[in-house]
Short mmCIF file of C-alpha atoms in Angstrom, two decimals:
data_model
loop_
_atom_site.label_atom_id
_atom_site.label_comp_id
_atom_site.label_asym_id
_atom_site.label_seq_id
_atom_site.Cartn_x
_atom_site.Cartn_y
_atom_site.Cartn_z
CA MET A 1 53.04 3.71 105.87
CA PRO A 2 56.86 3.33 105.91
CA ASP A 3 58.68 4.09 109.18
CA ASN A 4 61.43 6.79 108.67
CA THR A 5 62.36 7.21 112.33
CA ALA A 6 65.37 4.92 111.88
CA ASN A 7 66.95 7.44 109.47
CA ALA A 8 66.17 10.54 111.55
CA HIS A 9 69.67 10.60 113.06
CA LEU A 10 71.46 10.52 109.72
CA PRO A 11 72.88 13.84 108.32
CA PRO A 12 71.04 15.38 105.33
CA ARG A 13 72.18 14.21 101.95
CA HIS A 14 74.05 16.83 99.85
CA THR A 15 72.81 17.42 96.32
CA ALA A 16 74.45 19.24 93.42
CA PRO A 17 73.31 22.88 92.95
CA THR A 18 70.65 23.39 90.36
CA ARG A 19 71.13 25.68 87.35
CA ARG A 20 68.95 28.29 89.05
CA GLN A 21 71.17 28.26 92.17
CA TRP A 22 74.30 28.67 90.02
CA LEU A 23 72.72 31.70 88.32
CA GLN A 24 71.74 33.25 91.64
CA GLN A 25 75.29 32.82 92.99
CA GLY A 26 76.72 34.34 89.80
CA LEU A 27 74.49 37.40 90.12
CA ARG A 28 75.54 37.90 93.75
CA GLY A 29 79.22 37.69 92.74
CA ALA A 30 78.72 40.20 89.93
CA ALA A 31 77.09 42.61 92.37
CA LEU A 32 80.12 42.42 94.67
CA VAL A 33 82.48 43.10 91.78
CA ALA A 34 80.39 46.07 90.66
CA ALA A 35 80.06 47.51 94.17
CA PRO A 36 83.26 49.66 94.00
CA ALA A 37 82.01 51.29 90.81
CA LEU A 38 78.82 52.22 92.65
CA VAL A 39 80.68 53.55 95.68
CA GLN A 40 83.07 55.81 93.75
CA PRO A 41 80.39 58.15 92.32
CA ALA A 42 78.85 58.43 95.80
CA ALA A 43 82.25 59.43 97.22
CA ALA A 44 82.74 61.94 94.40
CA GLN A 45 79.41 63.58 95.32
CA ALA A 46 80.75 64.16 98.84
CA LEU A 47 83.61 66.39 97.61
CA ALA A 48 83.52 69.95 98.93
CA MET A 49 82.56 72.73 96.53
CA PRO A 50 85.60 74.83 95.52
CA THR A 51 85.55 78.44 96.67
CA PRO A 52 84.28 80.57 93.74
CA HIS A 53 86.82 82.53 91.73
CA GLN A 54 86.59 86.34 91.58
CA THR A 55 88.52 88.95 89.64
CA GLU A 56 91.92 90.10 90.86
CA GLY A 57 90.95 93.73 90.35
CA PRO A 58 93.25 96.58 89.35
CA TYR A 59 95.08 97.04 92.67
CA TYR A 60 97.12 93.90 93.22
CA PRO A 61 100.47 95.24 94.48
CA VAL A 62 103.01 96.29 91.89
CA ASP A 63 105.70 96.33 94.58
CA PHE A 64 105.27 94.23 97.71
CA PRO A 65 105.83 96.10 100.97
CA ALA A 66 108.95 95.29 102.94
CA ASP A 67 106.62 94.36 105.80
CA SER A 68 104.35 91.66 104.33
CA ASP A 69 103.44 89.65 107.41
CA ALA A 70 100.00 88.71 108.78
CA ASP A 71 99.52 91.96 110.75
CA LEU A 72 98.25 94.67 108.40
CA LEU A 73 97.82 97.12 111.29
CA ARG A 74 101.59 97.54 111.57
CA ASN A 75 103.71 98.70 108.68
CA GLY A 76 107.29 98.57 109.85
CA MET A 77 107.40 100.82 112.93
CA LEU A 78 104.10 102.53 112.11
CA ARG A 79 100.81 101.49 113.70
CA TYR A 80 97.44 101.94 111.98
CA THR A 81 94.58 103.01 114.26
CA GLN A 82 91.77 103.93 111.84
CA GLY A 83 88.86 101.65 111.01
CA GLU A 84 87.66 98.68 113.07
CA ALA A 85 90.35 96.16 113.95
CA VAL A 86 89.33 92.56 113.20
CA TRP A 87 90.75 89.07 112.78
CA VAL A 88 90.20 87.25 109.49
CA GLU A 89 90.99 83.57 109.67
CA GLY A 90 90.17 80.18 108.23
CA ARG A 91 91.45 76.87 106.95
CA VAL A 92 92.52 76.10 103.38
CA THR A 93 91.80 72.58 102.13
CA ASP A 94 91.39 70.75 98.85
CA THR A 95 88.02 69.37 97.76
CA GLN A 96 88.67 66.16 99.74
CA GLY A 97 89.24 68.10 102.97
CA VAL A 98 93.03 67.70 103.01
CA PRO A 99 94.81 70.81 104.43
CA LEU A 100 96.94 72.74 101.92
CA ALA A 101 100.15 72.43 103.93
CA GLY A 102 102.96 74.55 102.48
CA GLY A 103 100.59 76.73 100.49
CA THR A 104 100.52 80.52 100.69
CA VAL A 105 97.58 82.85 101.35
CA GLU A 106 97.82 86.52 100.34
CA ILE A 107 95.32 89.27 101.11
CA TRP A 108 95.17 92.90 100.02
CA GLN A 109 92.59 95.60 100.68
CA CYS A 110 92.03 99.34 100.86
CA ASP A 111 92.51 101.39 104.01
CA ALA A 112 89.62 102.80 106.06
CA LYS A 113 89.23 105.74 103.64
CA GLY A 114 89.05 103.48 100.57
CA HIS A 115 92.60 103.80 99.19
CA TYR A 116 95.01 101.07 98.03
CA HIS A 117 98.79 101.04 98.07
CA HIS A 118 98.96 101.14 94.29
CA PRO A 119 100.06 103.76 91.74
CA GLY A 120 96.71 103.37 90.00
CA ASP A 121 95.03 104.75 93.14
CA GLY A 122 97.26 107.81 93.27
CA GLY A 123 99.40 106.76 96.21
CA LYS A 124 96.82 108.05 98.71
CA ALA A 125 96.75 105.05 101.08
CA ALA A 126 97.77 105.60 104.70
CA GLN A 127 101.43 104.66 105.13
CA ALA A 128 100.72 103.07 108.52
CA PHE A 129 98.33 100.57 106.92
CA GLN A 130 100.27 97.65 105.47
CA GLY A 131 97.51 96.92 102.93
CA PHE A 132 98.96 93.52 101.94
CA GLY A 133 99.78 90.40 103.95
CA ARG A 134 101.08 86.90 103.30
CA VAL A 135 101.17 83.71 105.41
CA VAL A 136 102.54 80.23 104.73
CA LEU A 137 100.18 77.43 105.76
CA GLY A 138 101.27 74.79 108.22
CA ARG A 139 100.13 71.18 108.43
CA ASP A 140 96.64 72.17 109.57
CA GLY A 141 96.09 74.57 106.65
CA GLN A 142 95.14 77.41 109.03
CA TYR A 143 95.73 81.10 108.34
CA ARG A 144 95.05 84.21 110.42
CA PHE A 145 95.36 87.92 109.58
CA ARG A 146 95.03 91.02 111.76
CA THR A 147 93.51 93.79 109.70
CA ILE A 148 90.54 96.19 109.53
CA ARG A 149 86.94 95.40 108.75
CA PRO A 150 86.72 95.88 104.97
CA ALA A 151 85.85 99.43 103.93
CA PRO A 152 83.98 100.55 100.80
CA TYR A 153 85.37 102.68 98.02
CA THR A 154 83.75 104.28 95.00
CA GLY A 155 81.74 101.71 93.07
CA ARG A 156 82.50 98.72 95.33
CA THR A 157 81.07 97.17 98.45
CA PRO A 158 83.52 96.32 101.30
CA HIS A 159 85.70 93.32 100.45
CA ILE A 160 89.13 91.75 100.91
CA HIS A 161 91.03 90.19 98.02
CA PHE A 162 92.51 86.70 98.50
CA LYS A 163 95.03 84.72 96.50
CA VAL A 164 96.08 81.12 97.26
CA ARG A 165 99.25 79.60 95.84
CA LEU A 166 101.41 76.52 95.90
CA PRO A 167 105.07 76.87 94.88
CA GLY A 168 105.01 77.69 91.18
CA ARG A 169 101.21 77.51 90.94
CA GLU A 170 98.37 79.96 91.50
CA LEU A 171 95.28 78.05 92.69
CA LEU A 172 92.68 80.68 93.45
CA THR A 173 91.95 84.39 93.34
CA THR A 174 88.75 85.50 95.03
CA GLN A 175 87.14 88.17 97.23
CA MET A 176 85.60 87.99 100.70
CA TYR A 177 82.52 90.10 101.47
CA VAL A 178 80.82 91.24 104.69
CA ALA A 179 77.43 89.75 105.59
CA GLY A 180 74.65 92.30 105.97
CA ASP A 181 76.49 95.19 104.35
CA ALA A 182 74.06 97.51 102.61
CA GLY A 183 76.39 97.90 99.64
CA ASN A 184 76.35 94.23 98.66
CA ALA A 185 73.11 94.35 96.66
CA ARG A 186 74.42 97.29 94.60
CA ASP A 187 77.84 95.74 93.95
CA TYR A 188 78.23 94.53 90.35
CA LEU A 189 80.24 91.45 91.40
CA TRP A 190 78.40 90.35 94.57
CA SER A 191 74.95 90.90 93.04
CA ARG A 192 75.76 88.52 90.16
CA LEU A 193 76.70 85.63 92.44
CA SER A 194 74.36 82.69 92.93
CA GLU A 195 72.95 82.11 96.42
CA LYS A 196 75.40 79.27 96.95
CA ASP A 197 78.39 81.38 95.86
CA ARG A 198 77.27 84.30 98.01
CA ALA A 199 77.15 82.01 101.03
CA ALA A 200 80.70 80.80 100.27
CA LEU A 201 82.17 84.31 99.92
CA THR A 202 80.21 86.33 102.49
CA VAL A 203 81.46 86.38 106.09
CA ARG A 204 79.77 87.48 109.29
CA PHE A 205 81.98 89.20 111.87
CA ALA A 206 81.26 88.31 115.49
CA PRO A 207 82.83 89.05 118.88
CA ALA A 208 85.55 86.64 120.04
CA ALA A 209 87.85 86.50 123.05
CA ASP A 210 90.47 88.71 121.35
CA GLY A 211 88.22 90.99 119.30
CA MET A 212 85.91 90.86 116.30
CA ARG A 213 86.52 87.84 114.12
CA GLY A 214 85.42 86.68 110.67
CA GLU A 215 85.93 83.08 109.57
CA PHE A 216 86.53 82.43 105.87
CA PRO A 217 87.22 78.78 104.97
CA ILE A 218 88.73 78.25 101.53
CA VAL A 219 88.50 75.18 99.31
CA VAL A 220 90.83 74.88 96.30
CA GLN A 221 91.22 72.41 93.45
CA THR A 222 94.74 71.09 93.40
#
């Protein structure tokens, strides 16, 4: 039997790759090239669902009040004391989670007796209730309004109308509802929503350090 111990200290001899090894390397390289194409659909699936659109309704203001700030409980020098005072707040982002800095959020709603500041509602709304508010979003996309817990009126469950804009562009019109309200199931708009859309538009009010608060995050397609 030949003695190979004399060659044991020599380094292994390199051989040219076989055709099979070349093919295996080529397949691995192709997989790396294709990887971004596989990652992109996965990232797209992670996008947030846009907040559902809802109708504007007949009572969007014809004339904006001189006082159009975030406090609907004060209209000029008048103070509104009817209904339940609440905070409505949230963050506006695009579907990738980027805050809508520089955007505008508007809300409008009826007073505690179910009347809007609109000629179509007969001008019956309480003058002390501002009824409409507007805020410009900062870098964090946060908004906050002081208003009343939404009240019902004939044919509708309690709700607040929302509109989101960028300069020169309207991005979303929708409505926010109150979780657990008995009128929801009878409302012709809320009752037609899917379970997912109901969850996105229905808010639960809960006690906070400065009063009752409802959080309504909004996602828009830009």
